[in-house]
């Protein structure tokens, strides 16, 4: 039986690399649907995938995860096309208007927190300025988390079916941190780390989704792609042109010896996302974050890491997002 897979944010970076790797793994047995906000970029992605896999089944659906009506419209279209969905990759994500604190970075360089800083982008080196969408929601919360929650809810009829399992696979981040998240401010309207908050909320929501949906055959897992050079990361130092990043690559390969989270390429970053595709969902740990890792010698592997998540807080979050969606 062919597997039906939908990937959000498939037009570039980790999402596109995942599609390429899925098709290389099984070129004939998949029906891949790319859910992208920009139709032209989606067409280009499809053309690139078909160039290397000419017989593959690849379709497109226009979806902007930052817009309630767009998500609902796209979900209707997906339900019209498919009567079941085996894998839903919740990968689209943004980090707009980032501020890189150079002083905090240099303080971190000469402290015992150096490895954590490079592995997670933590230590106060990164903050963002969020915006409010036309729906009146915080853009980062909406794009990274809530748009995906609405999508899952709308696709429930084709995700939960007797006798079969389906998998939700989130692209979270090592930057997800409980200190950035508050149940009293789930959209992070008041703080300066909306990206970290949204990713920690993904970790919590995945846990709650397992509690609520496992009995209906729907399983949720969280991945972390590591530090990957994509348009998202190029945006962090906007004064730094891409060629300067390329010049830094030898330094990054050295840092990889200290932290295997420097996966660096979208191909490597997609490792854990592909690994989960090959697992039996019943065997997975709902409290684990599956981390793409690359060794100093360039070998890719997947490492499960226990998430710092609380069952009670995950229940409060799912109730809050359900209220937001009413
Ligand atoms: N790069 C890294 O080091 C890390 C990335 N991540 C996460 O990985 C995921 C993929 O990011 P990455 O590949 O790095 O970055 P990219 O910017 O290359 O990819 C992001 C993708 O999300 C899409 N997207 C953004 N906003 C929306 C929206 N409103 N509706 C639909 N699609 C949207 C983009 O579409 P478009 O082409 O139209 O812009 C693009 O396809 C994100 O969730 C990110 O947070 C996590 C940890 C580390
Ligand atoms: C020499 C030099 C200019 C180093 C700069 C390094 C930092 C810009 C990176 C070090 C760790 C990186 C990192 C991210 C962004 C860029 C760094 C801070 C992320 C926060 C990007 C988005 C994520 O989801 C997690 C990443 C963790 C590591």
PDB file of C-alpha atoms and ligand atoms in Angstrom, residues 95 100 105 117-122 125-126 172-175 195 199 226-228 232-233 236-237 240 245 248 251-252 255 262, ligand 2:
ATOM      1  CA  UNK A  95      12.181  33.238  13.118  1.00  0.00           C
ATOM      2  CA  UNK A 100      21.836  38.581  17.756  1.00  0.00           C
ATOM      3  CA  UNK A 105      27.847  35.775  22.464  1.00  0.00           C
ATOM      4  CA  UNK A 117      25.371  28.099  23.603  1.00  0.00           C
ATOM      5  CA  UNK A 118      26.550  26.532  20.331  1.00  0.00           C
ATOM      6  CA  UNK A 119      24.196  23.552  20.704  1.00  0.00           C
ATOM      7  CA  UNK A 120      21.026  25.508  21.513  1.00  0.00           C
ATOM      8  CA  UNK A 121      21.537  29.147  20.535  1.00  0.00           C
ATOM      9  CA  UNK A 122      20.669  29.848  24.208  1.00  0.00           C
ATOM     10  CA  UNK A 125      22.264  35.511  22.423  1.00  0.00           C
ATOM     11  CA  UNK A 126      19.066  35.384  20.360  1.00  0.00           C
ATOM     12  CA  UNK A 172      11.070  21.438  16.954  1.00  0.00           C
ATOM     13  CA  UNK A 173      14.417  22.857  18.032  1.00  0.00           C
ATOM     14  CA  UNK A 174      17.186  22.654  20.608  1.00  0.00           C
ATOM     15  CA  UNK A 175      16.287  26.312  21.157  1.00  0.00           C
ATOM     16  CA  UNK A 195      10.652  31.421  18.752  1.00  0.00           C
ATOM     17  CA  UNK A 199       9.097  25.425  19.863  1.00  0.00           C
ATOM     18  CA  UNK A 226      20.372  20.560  14.901  1.00  0.00           C
ATOM     19  CA  UNK A 227      22.010  23.734  13.577  1.00  0.00           C
ATOM     20  CA  UNK A 228      21.413  23.794   9.812  1.00  0.00           C
ATOM     21  CA  UNK A 232      16.185  30.822   8.534  1.00  0.00           C
ATOM     22  CA  UNK A 233      19.759  30.821   9.879  1.00  0.00           C
ATOM     23  CA  UNK A 236      20.011  35.640  12.040  1.00  0.00           C
ATOM     24  CA  UNK A 237      23.038  37.677  10.959  1.00  0.00           C
ATOM     25  CA  UNK A 240      26.614  38.549   7.108  1.00  0.00           C
ATOM     26  CA  UNK A 245      28.910  31.754   6.264  1.00  0.00           C
ATOM     27  CA  UNK A 248      33.083  29.900   8.368  1.00  0.00           C
ATOM     28  CA  UNK A 251      35.320  26.531  11.841  1.00  0.00           C
ATOM     29  CA  UNK A 252      31.840  24.957  12.091  1.00  0.00           C
ATOM     30  CA  UNK A 255      32.879  22.959  16.428  1.00  0.00           C
ATOM     31  CA  UNK A 262      26.137  21.082  14.095  1.00  0.00           C
TER      32      UNK A 262
HETATM   33  C1  LIG B   2      31.574  32.331  14.483  1.00  0.00           C
HETATM   34  C2  LIG B   2      30.175  32.744  14.468  1.00  0.00           C
HETATM   35  C3  LIG B   2      29.764  33.938  13.695  1.00  0.00           C
HETATM   36  C4  LIG B   2      29.306  32.021  15.123  1.00  0.00           C
HETATM   37  C5  LIG B   2      27.881  32.384  15.185  1.00  0.00           C
HETATM   38  C6  LIG B   2      27.178  31.264  15.717  1.00  0.00           C
HETATM   39  C7  LIG B   2      25.700  31.527  15.972  1.00  0.00           C
HETATM   40  C8  LIG B   2      25.115  32.505  14.982  1.00  0.00           C
HETATM   41  C9  LIG B   2      25.045  30.179  15.923  1.00  0.00           C
HETATM   42  C10 LIG B   2      25.641  29.255  17.016  1.00  0.00           C
HETATM   43  C11 LIG B   2      24.548  28.280  17.392  1.00  0.00           C
HETATM   44  C12 LIG B   2      23.464  28.561  16.379  1.00  0.00           C
HETATM   45  C13 LIG B   2      22.084  28.037  16.557  1.00  0.00           C
HETATM   46  C14 LIG B   2      21.014  28.687  15.973  1.00  0.00           C
HETATM   47  C15 LIG B   2      21.205  29.986  15.289  1.00  0.00           C
HETATM   48  C16 LIG B   2      22.652  30.369  14.996  1.00  0.00           C
HETATM   49  C17 LIG B   2      23.542  30.063  16.180  1.00  0.00           C
HETATM   50  C18 LIG B   2      23.105  30.877  17.380  1.00  0.00           C
HETATM   51  C19 LIG B   2      19.599  28.193  16.148  1.00  0.00           C
HETATM   52  C20 LIG B   2      19.023  28.982  17.312  1.00  0.00           C
HETATM   53  C21 LIG B   2      18.744  28.461  14.900  1.00  0.00           C
HETATM   54  C22 LIG B   2      17.325  28.037  15.070  1.00  0.00           C
HETATM   55  C23 LIG B   2      17.099  26.854  15.896  1.00  0.00           C
HETATM   56  O1  LIG B   2      15.985  26.371  15.923  1.00  0.00           O
HETATM   57  C24 LIG B   2      18.154  26.260  16.736  1.00  0.00           C
HETATM   58  C25 LIG B   2      19.557  26.705  16.398  1.00  0.00           C
HETATM   59  C26 LIG B   2      20.532  26.311  17.502  1.00  0.00           C
HETATM   60  C27 LIG B   2      21.949  26.710  17.212  1.00  0.00           C
END
